[in-house]
Amino acid sequence: MNPSSGRTFRNSGIPNPTMPNTLSPTSSYASRRTSSGRYVSFSREELDASGSMSEMEYYHVHVPATPDNQPMDDGASVVSGTTDTQILAKGEQQAVSDTMFTGGFQNMTKGRVLHKMTDSDGGAHPQFSGLGGRDCAVQGCDGKVMRDERGVELYPCECKFPLCRECYMDVVKAGSVCPGCKELFKSADDSYEPGSPTMSVPLEEPRMDRRFSTMSSAKSQMLMSAQNGGAEHDHWLYETKGTYGYGNALKPQQASYDGGDGSEGFDDAYSDFKEKMLRPLAKEVKIKATILGPYRLIVLLRFIALAFFLSWRVRNPNRDAMWLWGMSVICEIWFAFSWILDQMPKLKPINRSTDLEALKDKFEMPSAENPLGRSDLPGVDFFVSTADPEKEPPLVTANTVLSILAVDYPVEKVACYISDDGGSLLTFEALAEAASFARNWVPFCRKHGIEPRNPESYFSTKGDPTKNQVRQDFVKDRRRMKREYDEYKVRINSLPDVIRRRSDACNAREEIKAKRAQMDRGIDLFEKIDIPKATWMADATHWPGTWGFPSKDHSRGDHAGIIQVMLRPPSSEPVQGGSDSENLIDAQDVDIRLPMLVYVSREKRPGYDHNKKAGAMNALVRASAIMSNGPFILNLDCDHYIYNSLAVREGMCFMLGSGGENICYVQFPQRFEGIDPRDRYANHNTVFFDGNMRALDGLQGPMYVGTGCMFRRVALYGFDPPLARKYCSWCCCCCGDVDHQSIANAAEDEETEMMDAQLLRKPKRFGGSEVLLESIPKAEKEGQPLAGQAGVRRGRRPGLLTADREPLSTALVAEAISAISCWYEDKTEWGQSVGWIYGSVTEDVVTGYRMHNRGWHSVYCITKRDAFRGTAPINLTDRLHQVLRWATGSVEIFFSRNNGLLSSPHMKFLQRIAYLNVGIYPFTSVFLLVYCFLPALSLFSNQFIVQTLNTVFLIYLLVITITLCLLAVLEVKWSGITLEEWWRNEQFWLIGGTSAHLAAVLQGLLKVVAGIDISFTLTSKSAAEDETDEFADLYVFKWTSLMIPPLTIMMVNLIAIAVAFARTIYSSSPEWSKLLGGTFFSVWVLLHLYPFAKGLMGRRGRTPTIIYVWAGLISITISLLWVAISNPLASLSSGFQL
């Protein structure tokens, strides 16, 4: 590669070409260190012309183009460079998206042009990677001709000589002489318009201007940024009716201006603008006092009743069975304590509402600061995580990506990043198919307002699809799209076989080549040749990630980092589609642009702790900060898709509204599909998502639950909120009603900035990427609410985000490769105080806790139409293992410094209680297990937990039970759940508490005390009997050791009831009160275990043999144990002896 050519990357027929390491001072390129500490590459002639000019002399003055300040045309020697920068920017975008970047630890960053990403043919969207087209006509170059945002080929000269971006740059540097006609570039038109086949270019550019333009860029190798001209002067421009064009030379007096033609004057316009700014984007909706008041009163009454009851229980022991009394009292005291921890954070539930019209008026309507009405909304980076295509089907992941690409948000403000932690070619090609299918699916959704925008969910929705549709061509478009989607599914589902057959063919070809080479060298043909069985891409090159037959540098835990821009960043202006004769549907009035789509697989090497999902998320944070730097991040699991395309806008109403600068994230509730209608195992978890989380929203905010959450990027970086408040004590802020004005010195210090410069420049905190450091203040500024709103103290000026984004360059992608390498986090604070936090199975809860602990607030956004939907395990065993994972993480939190007891003064008291309960609730399983055996022990021993069933005990029991039922009814009222859902939650609380929670406590204690790590895995599995049944998996039985405790409880209580009933019947003096008391509590336990029993029975009551075996063993054991401990001489007068 010749550095004097000015090219940043060329393939030129050489396999796996390397890119210059722009971050290293030892690069072979001629470079110079800028004031920011980065190294910028220069051509040899630029260095010669620069002479000994110091860094302080590199500046570039931009003057806004007003009617009296226009560029001069100097004949054939100097022409405006506007078109030149536009063309180079478009060429740079094409070079980025057509290249796969790989690299990592002790490996140079490499780029390879992909002319083909999948085996399927068909026209692709102009933003799609690996787009076909004419080759560059320069001899020895295999690049593609430059294209515009519509995919139309661009020709610099009227002779239409095809040139790629790199060759075009070379020609311009050499004097702008067309290689085809051998003359200076001549355009067919005087000015270039997007979409035209030819364009005007500068014939000659002064050497000094080129040097100044290069140094004015803040990022290396951004030589021809289209944003250099005037972006910083947008705040000087405005549109008036008294002058022509745009400018700041003449500003009429607002008080004296009157439209004269019936239009409103400046006073009225200013009033309307002020009214819009004061209109709230979101507001709290209080729970009715007729519901919340009695609810709090009953909580207080039950608390008092529990206190008197426990006091009475302690003062009235059962002298005949002290062991039974002691165990019951200890368990009851713990249950009361656990209930208090769970109930206290529920004292202040709230609802919230958003105003999407106000959001549109403030950010997307023409105004003095935004005369063109361009979107002033901040950018959003979507994160989708997947790890194993066998457990997470690629079709599901691809459809999730399609729902993101079709989201109702400004296209140029959206970027989607897919983290493939397994480095699978199957996932890569499935996403390439999704990107190709999106060129038809996204315009179809925009044209007809489709909801939901996941194609699988949309086409499987029952009901009339024509409801609320007004376009006459909807039925025709839907029929075509359904046919196209069926073909798309076939292509994705056949990818495993396609990749396998392709790889086998390529490996066989390599073996033949090796044999021929062996013959040419005269080596014995019977000598074994070690040819690795590689996985091959569609362009007949090795896949740099994980191979089907793992080998060195190509296994799950050992492969290079990969970044592929599958859909290049869209243009800032809408691009209208063509007629149905050119496309699948008629999209003439539809914007066909697609958001940027990036495939990321971080580098993995042996000997490094990659920290599972948390490490993958942090890699995406760094890569996205370098490539798009959206101020907000929304992360989704691969099986959770956008069900409401307006959900992002609703989240923005909180982030950009009053007090939004203190909000670290907006959490959406999780909703699930494919759950059985009766929700046997409480998979919907509505009590938590609609009850507990709504209540936490009235305090400091809901917890982060792992998916469906919109983050403020700077909050993930570990910074404190701009208005961090100091709370004087716990008691003054229990319920969140803190009068911050009454707290001394609580006002914001205007001279204190949120981001300390020394903190930003500490390599130990964020790593060595200068581009990442430079992106942090920018993300913080762009994420601020608009200044002038009520309650906003730190705001940005309107119109700041209407300018075009800086184009993506190959240098930035190369730097992103280094940021996802396995060594980047060494000696940094990533995973400790920056990004997703490491060290816990439930990294989501810990990450949210750290933010709340620094003083941030969060918001719970419940939309009228579900924001996101996903899948949940409906099988009993899978559900238990899911709960086991959550409970294990909670135990780890309890024994770590993330315990709620160790929180800082920034966290409110009731928020501390909520986080304390997160770490404590698994330990309730120990007491719950004992208490579930107490009824059986009572029946076996013919004793009870109290001396006699007197009136006082029964009254206490009645009051506690009635208050519990009343609380359930009122909680159903303010949370919106049903009584059946509440009861299902109670049932599974006991099932999970006696199985998964108990195992989690055992596992956590062994890990903390003895350092022993135990995992509970499946031991047997049977397949579903009916594949056509939607809920067939519900009846699949998979034995696991987690089933032993609840199964034992169930059998022991059934046997105890039978034994006690027989004893009472044959007794000469039957004690019916003890039988009644013990039987009542045993039935209470069995009713809670009823879903567990149904899960054991399977379909149509067919019980697996293992259940009979365990039941028999347990029955025999208990019988022998009772015979051993009972008095064999004691017999009843009737002759019945136990």
mmCIF file with all atom_site columns, C-alpha atoms in Angstrom, residues 453-599:
data_model
loop_
_atom_site.group_PDB
_atom_site.id
_atom_site.type_symbol
_atom_site.label_atom_id
_atom_site.label_alt_id
_atom_site.label_comp_id
_atom_site.label_asym_id
_atom_site.label_entity_id
_atom_site.label_seq_id
_atom_site.pdbx_PDB_ins_code
_atom_site.Cartn_x
_atom_site.Cartn_y
_atom_site.Cartn_z
_atom_site.occupancy
_atom_site.B_iso_or_equiv
_atom_site.pdbx_formal_charge
_atom_site.auth_seq_id
_atom_site.auth_comp_id
_atom_site.auth_asym_id
_atom_site.auth_atom_id
_atom_site.pdbx_PDB_model_num
ATOM 1   C CA . ARG A 1 453 ? -43.577 -4.562  13.019  1.00 0.00 ? 453 ARG A CA 1
ATOM 2   C CA . ASN A 1 454 ? -42.199 -8.015  13.645  1.00 0.00 ? 454 ASN A CA 1
ATOM 3   C CA . PRO A 1 455 ? -43.269 -9.897  10.488  1.00 0.00 ? 455 PRO A CA 1
ATOM 4   C CA . GLU A 1 456 ? -43.754 -13.238 12.248  1.00 0.00 ? 456 GLU A CA 1
ATOM 5   C CA . SER A 1 457 ? -45.971 -11.665 14.893  1.00 0.00 ? 457 SER A CA 1
ATOM 6   C CA . TYR A 1 458 ? -47.859 -9.554  12.355  1.00 0.00 ? 458 TYR A CA 1
ATOM 7   C CA . PHE A 1 459 ? -48.712 -12.344 9.932   1.00 0.00 ? 459 PHE A CA 1
ATOM 8   C CA . SER A 1 460 ? -49.677 -14.718 12.759  1.00 0.00 ? 460 SER A CA 1
ATOM 9   C CA . THR A 1 461 ? -52.016 -12.209 14.420  1.00 0.00 ? 461 THR A CA 1
ATOM 10  C CA . LYS A 1 462 ? -55.611 -13.357 14.422  1.00 0.00 ? 462 LYS A CA 1
ATOM 11  C CA . GLY A 1 463 ? -58.305 -10.984 13.271  1.00 0.00 ? 463 GLY A CA 1
ATOM 12  C CA . ASP A 1 464 ? -59.141 -8.810  10.302  1.00 0.00 ? 464 ASP A CA 1
ATOM 13  C CA . PRO A 1 465 ? -55.898 -7.401  8.840   1.00 0.00 ? 465 PRO A CA 1
ATOM 14  C CA . THR A 1 466 ? -57.800 -4.721  6.881   1.00 0.00 ? 466 THR A CA 1
ATOM 15  C CA . LYS A 1 467 ? -59.117 -3.068  10.036  1.00 0.00 ? 467 LYS A CA 1
ATOM 16  C CA . ASN A 1 468 ? -58.224 0.656   10.182  1.00 0.00 ? 468 ASN A CA 1
ATOM 17  C CA . GLN A 1 469 ? -56.571 0.445   6.744   1.00 0.00 ? 469 GLN A CA 1
ATOM 18  C CA . VAL A 1 470 ? -57.532 3.209   4.278   1.00 0.00 ? 470 VAL A CA 1
ATOM 19  C CA . ARG A 1 471 ? -55.278 2.593   1.275   1.00 0.00 ? 471 ARG A CA 1
ATOM 20  C CA . GLN A 1 472 ? -56.827 0.680   -1.579  1.00 0.00 ? 472 GLN A CA 1
ATOM 21  C CA . ASP A 1 473 ? -53.656 -1.221  -2.397  1.00 0.00 ? 473 ASP A CA 1
ATOM 22  C CA . PHE A 1 474 ? -53.235 -2.632  1.125   1.00 0.00 ? 474 PHE A CA 1
ATOM 23  C CA . VAL A 1 475 ? -54.559 -6.103  0.297   1.00 0.00 ? 475 VAL A CA 1
ATOM 24  C CA . LYS A 1 476 ? -52.307 -6.357  -2.752  1.00 0.00 ? 476 LYS A CA 1
ATOM 25  C CA . ASP A 1 477 ? -49.254 -5.152  -0.836  1.00 0.00 ? 477 ASP A CA 1
ATOM 26  C CA . ARG A 1 478 ? -49.948 -7.477  2.082   1.00 0.00 ? 478 ARG A CA 1
ATOM 27  C CA . ARG A 1 479 ? -50.322 -10.492 -0.188  1.00 0.00 ? 479 ARG A CA 1
ATOM 28  C CA . ARG A 1 480 ? -47.017 -9.715  -1.905  1.00 0.00 ? 480 ARG A CA 1
ATOM 29  C CA . MET A 1 481 ? -45.261 -9.112  1.397   1.00 0.00 ? 481 MET A CA 1
ATOM 30  C CA . LYS A 1 482 ? -46.586 -12.348 2.887   1.00 0.00 ? 482 LYS A CA 1
ATOM 31  C CA . ARG A 1 483 ? -45.235 -14.283 -0.094  1.00 0.00 ? 483 ARG A CA 1
ATOM 32  C CA . GLU A 1 484 ? -41.896 -12.503 0.205   1.00 0.00 ? 484 GLU A CA 1
ATOM 33  C CA . TYR A 1 485 ? -41.757 -13.233 3.946   1.00 0.00 ? 485 TYR A CA 1
ATOM 34  C CA . ASP A 1 486 ? -42.424 -16.939 3.395   1.00 0.00 ? 486 ASP A CA 1
ATOM 35  C CA . GLU A 1 487 ? -39.488 -17.072 0.984   1.00 0.00 ? 487 GLU A CA 1
ATOM 36  C CA . TYR A 1 488 ? -37.382 -15.137 3.470   1.00 0.00 ? 488 TYR A CA 1
ATOM 37  C CA . LYS A 1 489 ? -38.152 -17.678 6.209   1.00 0.00 ? 489 LYS A CA 1
ATOM 38  C CA . VAL A 1 490 ? -37.227 -20.538 3.909   1.00 0.00 ? 490 VAL A CA 1
ATOM 39  C CA . ARG A 1 491 ? -33.882 -18.905 3.144   1.00 0.00 ? 491 ARG A CA 1
ATOM 40  C CA . ILE A 1 492 ? -33.052 -18.360 6.819   1.00 0.00 ? 492 ILE A CA 1
ATOM 41  C CA . ASN A 1 493 ? -34.187 -21.793 7.949   1.00 0.00 ? 493 ASN A CA 1
ATOM 42  C CA . SER A 1 494 ? -32.087 -23.386 5.200   1.00 0.00 ? 494 SER A CA 1
ATOM 43  C CA . LEU A 1 495 ? -28.941 -21.433 6.120   1.00 0.00 ? 495 LEU A CA 1
ATOM 44  C CA . PRO A 1 496 ? -27.430 -24.171 8.329   1.00 0.00 ? 496 PRO A CA 1
ATOM 45  C CA . ASP A 1 497 ? -27.588 -26.649 5.467   1.00 0.00 ? 497 ASP A CA 1
ATOM 46  C CA . VAL A 1 498 ? -26.406 -24.075 2.927   1.00 0.00 ? 498 VAL A CA 1
ATOM 47  C CA . ILE A 1 499 ? -23.378 -23.136 5.039   1.00 0.00 ? 499 ILE A CA 1
ATOM 48  C CA . ARG A 1 500 ? -22.536 -26.775 5.664   1.00 0.00 ? 500 ARG A CA 1
ATOM 49  C CA . ARG A 1 501 ? -22.682 -27.738 1.976   1.00 0.00 ? 501 ARG A CA 1
ATOM 50  C CA . ARG A 1 502 ? -20.752 -24.657 0.920   1.00 0.00 ? 502 ARG A CA 1
ATOM 51  C CA . SER A 1 503 ? -18.044 -25.307 3.509   1.00 0.00 ? 503 SER A CA 1
ATOM 52  C CA . ASP A 1 504 ? -17.775 -28.968 2.521   1.00 0.00 ? 504 ASP A CA 1
ATOM 53  C CA . ALA A 1 505 ? -17.331 -28.010 -1.123  1.00 0.00 ? 505 ALA A CA 1
ATOM 54  C CA . CYS A 1 506 ? -14.711 -25.354 -0.363  1.00 0.00 ? 506 CYS A CA 1
ATOM 55  C CA . ASN A 1 507 ? -12.812 -27.646 2.002   1.00 0.00 ? 507 ASN A CA 1
ATOM 56  C CA . ALA A 1 508 ? -12.809 -30.385 -0.654  1.00 0.00 ? 508 ALA A CA 1
ATOM 57  C CA . ARG A 1 509 ? -11.411 -27.877 -3.150  1.00 0.00 ? 509 ARG A CA 1
ATOM 58  C CA . GLU A 1 510 ? -8.671  -26.905 -0.692  1.00 0.00 ? 510 GLU A CA 1
ATOM 59  C CA . GLU A 1 511 ? -7.770  -30.550 -0.196  1.00 0.00 ? 511 GLU A CA 1
ATOM 60  C CA . ILE A 1 512 ? -7.469  -31.039 -3.969  1.00 0.00 ? 512 ILE A CA 1
ATOM 61  C CA . LYS A 1 513 ? -5.229  -27.976 -4.191  1.00 0.00 ? 513 LYS A CA 1
ATOM 62  C CA . ALA A 1 514 ? -3.060  -29.320 -1.378  1.00 0.00 ? 514 ALA A CA 1
ATOM 63  C CA . LYS A 1 515 ? -2.771  -32.708 -3.109  1.00 0.00 ? 515 LYS A CA 1
ATOM 64  C CA . ARG A 1 516 ? -1.709  -31.036 -6.352  1.00 0.00 ? 516 ARG A CA 1
ATOM 65  C CA . ALA A 1 517 ? 0.870   -28.966 -4.513  1.00 0.00 ? 517 ALA A CA 1
ATOM 66  C CA . GLN A 1 518 ? 2.071   -32.138 -2.851  1.00 0.00 ? 518 GLN A CA 1
ATOM 67  C CA . MET A 1 519 ? 2.496   -33.800 -6.232  1.00 0.00 ? 519 MET A CA 1
ATOM 68  C CA . ASP A 1 520 ? 4.356   -30.798 -7.610  1.00 0.00 ? 520 ASP A CA 1
ATOM 69  C CA . ARG A 1 521 ? 6.827   -30.940 -4.722  1.00 0.00 ? 521 ARG A CA 1
ATOM 70  C CA . GLY A 1 522 ? 7.310   -34.668 -5.182  1.00 0.00 ? 522 GLY A CA 1
ATOM 71  C CA . ILE A 1 523 ? 6.012   -35.589 -1.730  1.00 0.00 ? 523 ILE A CA 1
ATOM 72  C CA . ASP A 1 524 ? 4.465   -38.992 -1.079  1.00 0.00 ? 524 ASP A CA 1
ATOM 73  C CA . LEU A 1 525 ? 0.749   -38.805 -1.853  1.00 0.00 ? 525 LEU A CA 1
ATOM 74  C CA . PHE A 1 526 ? -0.061  -41.132 1.028   1.00 0.00 ? 526 PHE A CA 1
ATOM 75  C CA . GLU A 1 527 ? 1.354   -38.658 3.509   1.00 0.00 ? 527 GLU A CA 1
ATOM 76  C CA . LYS A 1 528 ? -1.471  -37.127 5.515   1.00 0.00 ? 528 LYS A CA 1
ATOM 77  C CA . ILE A 1 529 ? -2.170  -33.462 4.893   1.00 0.00 ? 529 ILE A CA 1
ATOM 78  C CA . ASP A 1 530 ? -3.580  -31.440 7.761   1.00 0.00 ? 530 ASP A CA 1
ATOM 79  C CA . ILE A 1 531 ? -6.233  -29.268 6.132   1.00 0.00 ? 531 ILE A CA 1
ATOM 80  C CA . PRO A 1 532 ? -8.430  -27.436 8.673   1.00 0.00 ? 532 PRO A CA 1
ATOM 81  C CA . LYS A 1 533 ? -12.145 -27.859 8.110   1.00 0.00 ? 533 LYS A CA 1
ATOM 82  C CA . ALA A 1 534 ? -12.984 -24.192 7.849   1.00 0.00 ? 534 ALA A CA 1
ATOM 83  C CA . THR A 1 535 ? -16.343 -22.466 7.638   1.00 0.00 ? 535 THR A CA 1
ATOM 84  C CA . TRP A 1 536 ? -16.621 -20.485 4.409   1.00 0.00 ? 536 TRP A CA 1
ATOM 85  C CA . MET A 1 537 ? -18.508 -17.316 3.599   1.00 0.00 ? 537 MET A CA 1
ATOM 86  C CA . ALA A 1 538 ? -20.581 -16.728 0.471   1.00 0.00 ? 538 ALA A CA 1
ATOM 87  C CA . ASP A 1 539 ? -17.671 -14.980 -1.261  1.00 0.00 ? 539 ASP A CA 1
ATOM 88  C CA . ALA A 1 540 ? -15.505 -18.125 -0.835  1.00 0.00 ? 540 ALA A CA 1
ATOM 89  C CA . THR A 1 541 ? -13.344 -16.752 1.963   1.00 0.00 ? 541 THR A CA 1
ATOM 90  C CA . HIS A 1 542 ? -12.751 -18.019 5.494   1.00 0.00 ? 542 HIS A CA 1
ATOM 91  C CA . TRP A 1 543 ? -15.175 -16.880 8.162   1.00 0.00 ? 543 TRP A CA 1
ATOM 92  C CA . PRO A 1 544 ? -13.058 -15.079 10.804  1.00 0.00 ? 544 PRO A CA 1
ATOM 93  C CA . GLY A 1 545 ? -15.324 -16.163 13.669  1.00 0.00 ? 545 GLY A CA 1
ATOM 94  C CA . THR A 1 546 ? -16.270 -19.547 15.079  1.00 0.00 ? 546 THR A CA 1
ATOM 95  C CA . TRP A 1 547 ? -16.039 -22.545 12.740  1.00 0.00 ? 547 TRP A CA 1
ATOM 96  C CA . GLY A 1 548 ? -18.270 -25.591 12.709  1.00 0.00 ? 548 GLY A CA 1
ATOM 97  C CA . PHE A 1 549 ? -15.172 -27.660 13.507  1.00 0.00 ? 549 PHE A CA 1
ATOM 98  C CA . PRO A 1 550 ? -13.374 -25.498 16.084  1.00 0.00 ? 550 PRO A CA 1
ATOM 99  C CA . SER A 1 551 ? -9.702  -24.838 15.570  1.00 0.00 ? 551 SER A CA 1
ATOM 100 C CA . LYS A 1 552 ? -7.136  -22.343 16.790  1.00 0.00 ? 552 LYS A CA 1
ATOM 101 C CA . ASP A 1 553 ? -8.377  -18.769 16.406  1.00 0.00 ? 553 ASP A CA 1
ATOM 102 C CA . HIS A 1 554 ? -11.782 -20.058 15.285  1.00 0.00 ? 554 HIS A CA 1
ATOM 103 C CA . SER A 1 555 ? -13.660 -21.357 18.325  1.00 0.00 ? 555 SER A CA 1
ATOM 104 C CA . ARG A 1 556 ? -16.269 -19.910 20.689  1.00 0.00 ? 556 ARG A CA 1
ATOM 105 C CA . GLY A 1 557 ? -13.679 -18.729 23.165  1.00 0.00 ? 557 GLY A CA 1
ATOM 106 C CA . ASP A 1 558 ? -10.928 -17.936 20.676  1.00 0.00 ? 558 ASP A CA 1
ATOM 107 C CA . HIS A 1 559 ? -11.671 -15.776 17.654  1.00 0.00 ? 559 HIS A CA 1
ATOM 108 C CA . ALA A 1 560 ? -10.949 -12.307 16.317  1.00 0.00 ? 560 ALA A CA 1
ATOM 109 C CA . GLY A 1 561 ? -13.209 -9.309  16.757  1.00 0.00 ? 561 GLY A CA 1
ATOM 110 C CA . ILE A 1 562 ? -15.548 -8.646  13.823  1.00 0.00 ? 562 ILE A CA 1
ATOM 111 C CA . ILE A 1 563 ? -17.455 -5.532  12.782  1.00 0.00 ? 563 ILE A CA 1
ATOM 112 C CA . GLN A 1 564 ? -19.547 -5.429  9.634   1.00 0.00 ? 564 GLN A CA 1
ATOM 113 C CA . VAL A 1 565 ? -21.716 -2.427  8.733   1.00 0.00 ? 565 VAL A CA 1
ATOM 114 C CA . MET A 1 566 ? -24.567 -4.217  7.011   1.00 0.00 ? 566 MET A CA 1
ATOM 115 C CA . LEU A 1 567 ? -26.624 -1.100  6.372   1.00 0.00 ? 567 LEU A CA 1
ATOM 116 C CA . ARG A 1 568 ? -24.640 2.080   5.976   1.00 0.00 ? 568 ARG A CA 1
ATOM 117 C CA . PRO A 1 569 ? -25.801 5.279   7.734   1.00 0.00 ? 569 PRO A CA 1
ATOM 118 C CA . PRO A 1 570 ? -28.722 6.850   5.861   1.00 0.00 ? 570 PRO A CA 1
ATOM 119 C CA . SER A 1 571 ? -28.789 10.311  4.359   1.00 0.00 ? 571 SER A CA 1
ATOM 120 C CA . SER A 1 572 ? -30.268 13.172  6.361   1.00 0.00 ? 572 SER A CA 1
ATOM 121 C CA . GLU A 1 573 ? -33.002 13.944  3.847   1.00 0.00 ? 573 GLU A CA 1
ATOM 122 C CA . PRO A 1 574 ? -35.889 11.554  3.082   1.00 0.00 ? 574 PRO A CA 1
ATOM 123 C CA . VAL A 1 575 ? -35.527 9.354   0.009   1.00 0.00 ? 575 VAL A CA 1
ATOM 124 C CA . GLN A 1 576 ? -38.791 8.528   -1.724  1.00 0.00 ? 576 GLN A CA 1
ATOM 125 C CA . GLY A 1 577 ? -39.234 5.087   -3.233  1.00 0.00 ? 577 GLY A CA 1
ATOM 126 C CA . GLY A 1 578 ? -40.329 4.077   -6.699  1.00 0.00 ? 578 GLY A CA 1
ATOM 127 C CA . SER A 1 579 ? -43.462 2.549   -8.164  1.00 0.00 ? 579 SER A CA 1
ATOM 128 C CA . ASP A 1 580 ? -44.491 -1.083  -7.805  1.00 0.00 ? 580 ASP A CA 1
ATOM 129 C CA . SER A 1 581 ? -43.050 -1.768  -11.255 1.00 0.00 ? 581 SER A CA 1
ATOM 130 C CA . GLU A 1 582 ? -39.603 -1.097  -9.798  1.00 0.00 ? 582 GLU A CA 1
ATOM 131 C CA . ASN A 1 583 ? -40.160 -2.523  -6.306  1.00 0.00 ? 583 ASN A CA 1
ATOM 132 C CA . LEU A 1 584 ? -42.304 -5.087  -4.541  1.00 0.00 ? 584 LEU A CA 1
ATOM 133 C CA . ILE A 1 585 ? -44.780 -2.407  -3.470  1.00 0.00 ? 585 ILE A CA 1
ATOM 134 C CA . ASP A 1 586 ? -45.574 1.119   -4.602  1.00 0.00 ? 586 ASP A CA 1
ATOM 135 C CA . ALA A 1 587 ? -43.425 3.328   -2.358  1.00 0.00 ? 587 ALA A CA 1
ATOM 136 C CA . GLN A 1 588 ? -43.521 6.596   -4.277  1.00 0.00 ? 588 GLN A CA 1
ATOM 137 C CA . ASP A 1 589 ? -44.633 8.617   -1.238  1.00 0.00 ? 589 ASP A CA 1
ATOM 138 C CA . VAL A 1 590 ? -42.759 6.537   1.333   1.00 0.00 ? 590 VAL A CA 1
ATOM 139 C CA . ASP A 1 591 ? -39.329 7.141   2.824   1.00 0.00 ? 591 ASP A CA 1
ATOM 140 C CA . ILE A 1 592 ? -37.277 4.064   1.944   1.00 0.00 ? 592 ILE A CA 1
ATOM 141 C CA . ARG A 1 593 ? -34.234 4.872   4.043   1.00 0.00 ? 593 ARG A CA 1
ATOM 142 C CA . LEU A 1 594 ? -33.120 2.271   6.576   1.00 0.00 ? 594 LEU A CA 1
ATOM 143 C CA . PRO A 1 595 ? -31.323 2.827   9.896   1.00 0.00 ? 595 PRO A CA 1
ATOM 144 C CA . MET A 1 596 ? -27.701 1.863   10.251  1.00 0.00 ? 596 MET A CA 1
ATOM 145 C CA . LEU A 1 597 ? -27.250 -1.843  11.044  1.00 0.00 ? 597 LEU A CA 1
ATOM 146 C CA . VAL A 1 598 ? -23.971 -3.167  12.449  1.00 0.00 ? 598 VAL A CA 1
ATOM 147 C CA . TYR A 1 599 ? -22.916 -6.724  13.226  1.00 0.00 ? 599 TYR A CA 1
#
